[in-house]
mmCIF file of C-alpha atoms in Angstrom:
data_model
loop_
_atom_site.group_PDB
_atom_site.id
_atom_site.type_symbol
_atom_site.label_atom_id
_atom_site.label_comp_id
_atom_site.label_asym_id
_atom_site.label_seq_id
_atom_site.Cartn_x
_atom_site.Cartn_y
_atom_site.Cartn_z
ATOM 1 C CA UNK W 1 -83.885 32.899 60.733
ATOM 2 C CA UNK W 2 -80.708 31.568 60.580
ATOM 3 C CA UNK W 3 -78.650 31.403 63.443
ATOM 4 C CA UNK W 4 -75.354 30.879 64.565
ATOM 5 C CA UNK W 5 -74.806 30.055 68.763
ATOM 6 C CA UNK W 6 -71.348 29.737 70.570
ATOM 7 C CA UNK W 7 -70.898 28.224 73.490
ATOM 8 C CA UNK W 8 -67.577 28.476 75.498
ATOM 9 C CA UNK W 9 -67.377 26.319 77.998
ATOM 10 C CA UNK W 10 -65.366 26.865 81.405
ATOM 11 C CA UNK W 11 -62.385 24.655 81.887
ATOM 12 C CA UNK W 12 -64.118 24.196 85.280
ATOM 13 C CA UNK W 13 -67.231 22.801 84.493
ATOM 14 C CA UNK W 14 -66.094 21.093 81.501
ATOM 15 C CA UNK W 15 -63.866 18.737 82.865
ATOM 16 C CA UNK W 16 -66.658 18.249 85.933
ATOM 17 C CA UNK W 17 -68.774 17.138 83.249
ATOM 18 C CA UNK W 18 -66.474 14.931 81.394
ATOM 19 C CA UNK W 19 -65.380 13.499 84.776
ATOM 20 C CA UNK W 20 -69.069 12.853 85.778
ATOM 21 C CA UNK W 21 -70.017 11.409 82.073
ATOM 22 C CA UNK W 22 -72.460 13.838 80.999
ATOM 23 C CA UNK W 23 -70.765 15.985 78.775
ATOM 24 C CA UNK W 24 -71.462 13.580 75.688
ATOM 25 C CA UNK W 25 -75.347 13.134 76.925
ATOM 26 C CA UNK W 26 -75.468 16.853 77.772
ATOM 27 C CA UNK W 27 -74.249 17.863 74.004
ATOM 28 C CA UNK W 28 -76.639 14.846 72.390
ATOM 29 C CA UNK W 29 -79.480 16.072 73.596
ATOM 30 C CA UNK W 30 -78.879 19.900 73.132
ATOM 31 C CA UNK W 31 -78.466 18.893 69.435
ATOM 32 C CA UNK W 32 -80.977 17.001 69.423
ATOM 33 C CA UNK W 33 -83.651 19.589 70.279
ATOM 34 C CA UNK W 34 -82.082 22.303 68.258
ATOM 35 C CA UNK W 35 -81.616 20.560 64.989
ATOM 36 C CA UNK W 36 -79.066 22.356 63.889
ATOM 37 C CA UNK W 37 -78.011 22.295 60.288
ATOM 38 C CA UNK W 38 -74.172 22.143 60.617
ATOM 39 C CA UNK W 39 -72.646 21.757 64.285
ATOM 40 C CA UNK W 40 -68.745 22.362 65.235
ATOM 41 C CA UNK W 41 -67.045 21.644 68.836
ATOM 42 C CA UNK W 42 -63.047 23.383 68.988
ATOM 43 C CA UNK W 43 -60.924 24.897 71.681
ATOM 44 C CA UNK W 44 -61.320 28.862 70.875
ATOM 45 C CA UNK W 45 -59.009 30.514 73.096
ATOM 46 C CA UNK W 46 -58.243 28.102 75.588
ATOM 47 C CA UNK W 47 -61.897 26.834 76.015
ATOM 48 C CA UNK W 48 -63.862 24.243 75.067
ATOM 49 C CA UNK W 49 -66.464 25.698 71.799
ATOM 50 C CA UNK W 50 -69.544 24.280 70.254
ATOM 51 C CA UNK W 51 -70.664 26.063 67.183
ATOM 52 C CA UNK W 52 -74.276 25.154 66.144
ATOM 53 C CA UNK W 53 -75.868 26.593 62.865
ATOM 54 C CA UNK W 54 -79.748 26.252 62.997
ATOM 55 C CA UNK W 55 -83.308 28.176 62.524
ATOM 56 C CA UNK W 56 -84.508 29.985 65.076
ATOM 57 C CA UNK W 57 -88.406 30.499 63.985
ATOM 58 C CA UNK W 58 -89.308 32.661 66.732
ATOM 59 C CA UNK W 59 -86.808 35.046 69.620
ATOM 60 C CA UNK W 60 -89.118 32.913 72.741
ATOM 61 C CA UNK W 61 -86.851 30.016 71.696
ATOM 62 C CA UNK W 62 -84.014 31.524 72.626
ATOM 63 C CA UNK W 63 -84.196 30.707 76.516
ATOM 64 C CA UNK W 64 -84.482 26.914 75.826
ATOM 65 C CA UNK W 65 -81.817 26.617 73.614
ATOM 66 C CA UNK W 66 -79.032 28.777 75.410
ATOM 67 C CA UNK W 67 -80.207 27.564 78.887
ATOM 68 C CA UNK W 68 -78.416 24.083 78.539
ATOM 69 C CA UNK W 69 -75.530 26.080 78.091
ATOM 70 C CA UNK W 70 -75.619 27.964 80.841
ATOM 71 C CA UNK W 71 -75.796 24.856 82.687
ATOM 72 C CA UNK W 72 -72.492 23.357 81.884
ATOM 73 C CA UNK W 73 -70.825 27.308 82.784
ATOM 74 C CA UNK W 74 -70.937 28.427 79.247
ATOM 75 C CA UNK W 75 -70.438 31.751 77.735
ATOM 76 C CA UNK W 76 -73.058 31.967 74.420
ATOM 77 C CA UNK W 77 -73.165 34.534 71.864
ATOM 78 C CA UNK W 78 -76.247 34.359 69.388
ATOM 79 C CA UNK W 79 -76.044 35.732 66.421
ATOM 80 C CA UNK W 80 -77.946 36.281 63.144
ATOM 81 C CA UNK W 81 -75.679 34.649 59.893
ATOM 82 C CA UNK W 82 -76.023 33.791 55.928
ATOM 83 C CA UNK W 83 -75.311 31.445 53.948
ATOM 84 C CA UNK W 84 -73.622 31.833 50.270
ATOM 85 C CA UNK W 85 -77.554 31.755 48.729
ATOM 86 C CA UNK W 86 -78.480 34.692 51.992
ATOM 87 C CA UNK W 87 -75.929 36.856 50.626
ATOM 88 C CA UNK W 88 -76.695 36.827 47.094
ATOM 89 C CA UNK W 89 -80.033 37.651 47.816
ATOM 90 C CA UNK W 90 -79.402 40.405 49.972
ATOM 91 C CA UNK W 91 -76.797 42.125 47.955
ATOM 92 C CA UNK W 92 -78.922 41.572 44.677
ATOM 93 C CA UNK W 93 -81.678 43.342 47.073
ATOM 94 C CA UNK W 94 -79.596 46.190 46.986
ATOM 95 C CA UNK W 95 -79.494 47.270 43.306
#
């Protein structure tokens, strides 16, 4: 299923990471091992965002991808999304 994770980073441990070098490394390999289809980094709301679009074949892989996350003080939101073709599909499902 297609997926769509935020990750809001705290100013805190943000700029311990970039100060201690492994904020690049940190987001490389997170990508990486998610293989995400399209992937986004912003400031939303003050904070530092990465926006990651990938599949998600089963829930248990949930803990491995957010966990990273967690690490660097982030606040993630995972959510189910579509894409133009998902839509279509699903509205043409409905009569």
């Amino acid at each position: 299923m297609r997926m769509l994770l935020s990750a809001r980073m705290s100013t805190e441990a943000g700029n311990q990471a970039i100060a201690d070098g492994s904020l690049g490394k940190r987001i490389q390999s997170i990508v990486e091992r998610v293989n995400p289809e399209a992937a986004y980094f912003a400031a939303f709301e003050g904070d530092r965002t990465c926006l990651l679009v990938f599949d998600m074949q089963d829930s248990s892989q949930l803990p491995s991808i957010a966990e990273p996350f967690f690490e660097l003080g982030a606040k993630v939101a995972v959510r189910p999304v579509m894409n133009l073709d998902d839509l279509r599909t699903g509205l043409a499902a409905l009569g």
